[in-house]
Tab-separated table of C-alpha atoms in Angstrom:
chain	number	residue	atom	x	y	z
A	1	MET	CA	-95.654	-69.961	21.633
A	2	PRO	CA	-96.706	-66.423	20.669
A	3	SER	CA	-95.865	-65.268	17.167
A	4	ALA	CA	-93.583	-62.337	16.518
A	5	PRO	CA	-95.364	-59.025	16.002
A	6	ASP	CA	-95.630	-57.672	12.505
A	7	ILE	CA	-92.849	-55.152	12.008
A	8	PRO	CA	-93.101	-52.945	8.942
A	9	ASP	CA	-90.340	-53.515	6.427
A	10	TYR	CA	-88.513	-50.297	5.574
A	11	PRO	CA	-86.085	-51.280	2.843
A	12	LEU	CA	-82.842	-49.347	2.791
A	13	LYS	CA	-81.432	-49.371	-0.693
A	14	GLU	CA	-77.722	-48.694	-0.981
A	15	LEU	CA	-76.960	-46.000	-3.507
A	16	ALA	CA	-74.736	-47.418	-6.221
A	17	MET	CA	-71.859	-44.960	-6.164
A	18	PRO	CA	-68.321	-44.745	-4.853
A	19	HIS	CA	-67.997	-43.177	-1.427
A	20	HIS	CA	-66.896	-39.552	-1.250
A	21	GLU	CA	-68.357	-38.728	-4.662
A	22	THR	CA	-70.460	-35.607	-5.043
A	23	VAL	CA	-74.076	-36.648	-5.516
A	24	THR	CA	-77.459	-34.954	-5.737
A	25	VAL	CA	-80.612	-36.581	-4.382
A	26	THR	CA	-84.216	-35.458	-4.166
A	27	GLY	CA	-86.712	-36.784	-1.683
A	28	THR	CA	-88.887	-36.229	1.358
A	29	ILE	CA	-87.623	-35.799	4.914
A	30	ARG	CA	-89.068	-38.659	7.000
A	31	ASP	CA	-87.233	-38.307	10.343
A	32	VAL	CA	-85.105	-35.592	11.972
A	33	PHE	CA	-82.423	-36.135	14.614
A	34	ALA	CA	-80.896	-32.720	15.414
A	35	HIS	CA	-78.634	-32.002	12.400
A	36	ARG	CA	-79.069	-35.451	10.839
A	37	PHE	CA	-82.190	-36.586	9.030
A	38	VAL	CA	-83.573	-39.405	6.905
A	39	VAL	CA	-84.623	-38.610	3.351
A	40	GLU	CA	-86.761	-41.009	1.356
A	41	THR	CA	-85.683	-40.930	-2.292
A	42	SER	CA	-86.816	-42.953	-5.286
A	43	ASP	CA	-83.829	-45.241	-4.558
A	44	GLY	CA	-84.603	-45.755	-0.856
A	45	ARG	CA	-83.819	-43.966	2.394
A	46	ILE	CA	-80.529	-42.281	3.191
A	47	LEU	CA	-79.161	-40.538	6.255
A	48	ALA	CA	-78.091	-36.942	5.623
A	49	ASP	CA	-76.052	-34.545	7.777
A	50	VAL	CA	-76.144	-30.729	7.613
A	51	THR	CA	-73.833	-30.277	10.676
A	52	PRO	CA	-74.850	-28.385	13.812
A	53	LYS	CA	-74.013	-25.089	12.058
A	54	GLY	CA	-76.259	-26.048	9.147
A	55	ALA	CA	-79.094	-26.901	11.530
A	56	ASP	CA	-78.786	-23.373	12.936
A	57	ILE	CA	-79.594	-21.857	9.525
A	58	ILE	CA	-82.031	-24.479	8.184
A	59	THR	CA	-85.301	-25.589	9.721
A	60	LEU	CA	-85.505	-29.322	9.050
A	61	ARG	CA	-89.155	-30.376	8.806
A	62	VAL	CA	-90.594	-33.860	8.483
A	63	GLY	CA	-92.518	-34.000	5.197
A	64	ALA	CA	-90.457	-31.324	3.444
A	65	ARG	CA	-89.476	-32.092	-0.134
A	66	VAL	CA	-85.739	-31.368	-0.578
A	67	THR	CA	-82.885	-31.574	-3.047
A	68	LEU	CA	-79.507	-32.252	-1.448
A	69	THR	CA	-76.033	-32.120	-2.931
A	70	GLY	CA	-73.027	-33.379	-1.033
A	71	HIS	CA	-70.425	-36.063	-0.493
A	72	MET	CA	-71.584	-39.622	0.100
A	73	LYS	CA	-69.686	-41.188	2.993
A	74	PRO	CA	-70.020	-44.816	4.081
A	75	SER	CA	-72.765	-43.977	6.585
A	76	GLU	CA	-74.352	-40.728	5.406
A	77	LEU	CA	-74.572	-37.912	2.897
A	78	LYS	CA	-72.611	-34.851	4.076
A	79	VAL	CA	-74.830	-32.116	2.670
A	80	ASP	CA	-73.044	-29.157	1.043
A	81	ARG	CA	-76.142	-27.640	-0.592
A	82	TYR	CA	-79.722	-27.834	0.676
A	83	ILE	CA	-82.795	-26.714	-1.273
A	84	GLU	CA	-86.323	-27.084	0.026
A	85	ASP	CA	-88.995	-27.022	-2.702
A	86	GLY	CA	-89.809	-23.411	-3.446
A	87	GLY	CA	-86.877	-22.152	-1.384
A	88	ARG	CA	-83.454	-20.724	-2.029
A	89	PRO	CA	-80.317	-22.881	-1.975
A	90	VAL	CA	-78.402	-22.913	1.310
A	91	THR	CA	-74.671	-23.679	1.273
A	92	ILE	CA	-73.316	-25.574	4.292
A	93	ASP	CA	-69.712	-25.344	5.429
A	94	HIS	CA	-68.265	-28.627	6.744
A	95	LYS	CA	-65.000	-27.317	8.133
A	96	GLY	CA	-64.223	-28.965	11.426
A	97	PRO	CA	-62.911	-27.214	14.525
A	98	LEU	CA	-59.345	-28.397	13.846
A	99	ASP	CA	-59.170	-27.443	10.162
A	100	HIS	CA	-57.404	-24.182	10.981
A	101	LEU	CA	-54.672	-26.180	12.753
A	102	ALA	CA	-53.977	-28.499	9.811
A	103	ALA	CA	-52.208	-25.767	7.845
A	104	ASP	CA	-49.999	-25.080	10.861
A	105	ALA	CA	-49.092	-28.744	11.434
A	106	ASP	CA	-45.425	-28.737	12.435
A	107	PRO	CA	-43.673	-32.079	12.933
A	108	ALA	CA	-41.064	-30.302	15.086
A	109	ALA	CA	-43.780	-29.504	17.662
A	110	ALA	CA	-44.834	-33.163	17.717
A	111	ILE	CA	-41.223	-34.287	18.188
A	112	LYS	CA	-40.594	-31.759	20.950
A	113	GLY	CA	-43.814	-32.750	22.739
A	114	ALA	CA	-43.018	-36.476	22.559
A	115	GLU	CA	-39.494	-35.936	23.861
A	116	ALA	CA	-40.816	-33.695	26.659
A	117	SER	CA	-43.162	-36.554	27.610
A	118	GLY	CA	-40.148	-38.828	28.097
A	119	TYR	CA	-40.011	-40.765	24.826
A	120	THR	CA	-36.987	-41.441	22.639
A	121	LEU	CA	-38.176	-41.300	19.046
A	122	ILE	CA	-37.526	-43.860	16.341
A	123	GLY	CA	-38.017	-42.702	12.764
A	124	GLU	CA	-39.913	-39.673	11.482
A	125	PRO	CA	-43.400	-38.403	12.386
A	126	ARG	CA	-46.194	-39.618	10.126
A	127	ARG	CA	-48.718	-36.910	9.205
A	128	LYS	CA	-52.391	-37.778	9.685
A	129	PRO	CA	-55.384	-35.461	9.071
A	130	LYS	CA	-55.688	-34.374	12.720
A	131	HIS	CA	-52.411	-35.452	14.358
A	132	PHE	CA	-48.944	-36.935	13.899
A	133	GLU	CA	-48.058	-40.545	14.687
A	134	LEU	CA	-44.598	-41.335	16.030
A	135	LEU	CA	-42.853	-44.452	17.269
A	136	GLY	CA	-41.311	-43.876	20.674
A	137	ARG	CA	-39.477	-45.836	23.323
A	138	ALA	CA	-40.323	-45.060	26.950
A	139	ARG	CA	-37.720	-44.944	29.723
A	140	ASP	CA	-38.673	-48.505	30.707
A	141	GLY	CA	-37.775	-49.708	27.185
A	142	MET	CA	-41.342	-50.348	25.999
A	143	LEU	CA	-42.383	-49.223	22.511
A	144	TYR	CA	-45.358	-46.920	22.019
A	145	GLU	CA	-47.287	-45.573	19.074
A	146	LEU	CA	-47.682	-41.906	19.964
A	147	HIS	CA	-50.485	-39.730	18.651
A	148	MET	CA	-49.375	-36.107	18.947
A	149	GLU	CA	-51.641	-33.101	18.378
A	150	PHE	CA	-50.354	-30.465	15.942
A	151	ASP	CA	-49.495	-28.227	18.879
A	152	GLY	CA	-47.270	-30.918	20.449
A	153	HIS	CA	-49.655	-32.270	23.100
A	154	LEU	CA	-49.737	-36.041	23.584
A	155	ARG	CA	-53.203	-37.337	22.663
A	156	LYS	CA	-52.564	-41.066	23.049
A	157	ALA	CA	-49.699	-43.457	23.846
A	158	LYS	CA	-50.539	-46.978	22.674
A	159	PRO	CA	-48.199	-49.825	23.725
A	160	ILE	CA	-47.085	-51.898	20.733
A	161	GLU	CA	-44.994	-54.978	20.083
A	162	ALA	CA	-41.633	-54.656	18.324
A	163	SER	CA	-43.060	-56.924	15.601
A	164	ASP	CA	-45.984	-54.567	14.810
A	165	PRO	CA	-46.105	-54.486	10.973
A	166	LYS	CA	-47.255	-50.852	10.962
A	167	TRP	CA	-43.811	-49.829	12.215
A	168	ALA	CA	-41.741	-52.485	10.383
A	169	GLY	CA	-38.290	-51.427	9.293
A	170	LEU	CA	-37.843	-48.676	11.862
A	171	GLY	CA	-35.536	-50.634	14.117
A	172	GLY	CA	-38.113	-51.034	16.855
A	173	SER	CA	-36.379	-54.084	18.265
A	174	ALA	CA	-37.557	-55.903	21.376
A	175	PRO	CA	-37.999	-53.824	24.519
A	176	GLN	CA	-34.867	-53.255	26.534
A	177	ALA	CA	-34.790	-54.275	30.195
């Protein structure tokens, strides 16, 4: 039986810090994948993200020595500030395409959109970062968890059981025939 080929061991050391904390790391870029890249630090390798907009203003180069400041997420460092050795700091904006809508989030639009889609609502809309969640009963009596965009468009209608603990206490009794 042939032996397994030798595969180099690239240890990935988890940074000891709570997620979403602002951190600063210094290291060398080892791999680049569009706007994401791997940086080898003294603590191991981490995946970093400068966003597509950031990649438009920064030239990511394998071998470059960099200092990055940003928010550590479970899977990557969201880079807010990028400095290549000998270069000037570059600030990166992480606002998403829907951020401008969040301030205008109106539960009345979500309610109106759900009702226009044929649902009778139970309880109040629950605000999420990019949508509202509502409990609705369809004309056939089935219960649905509705995900409504801020502008009132139905994003998703997920069938649920009346016993779903997420919606406990809202009177979502068994479906009516």
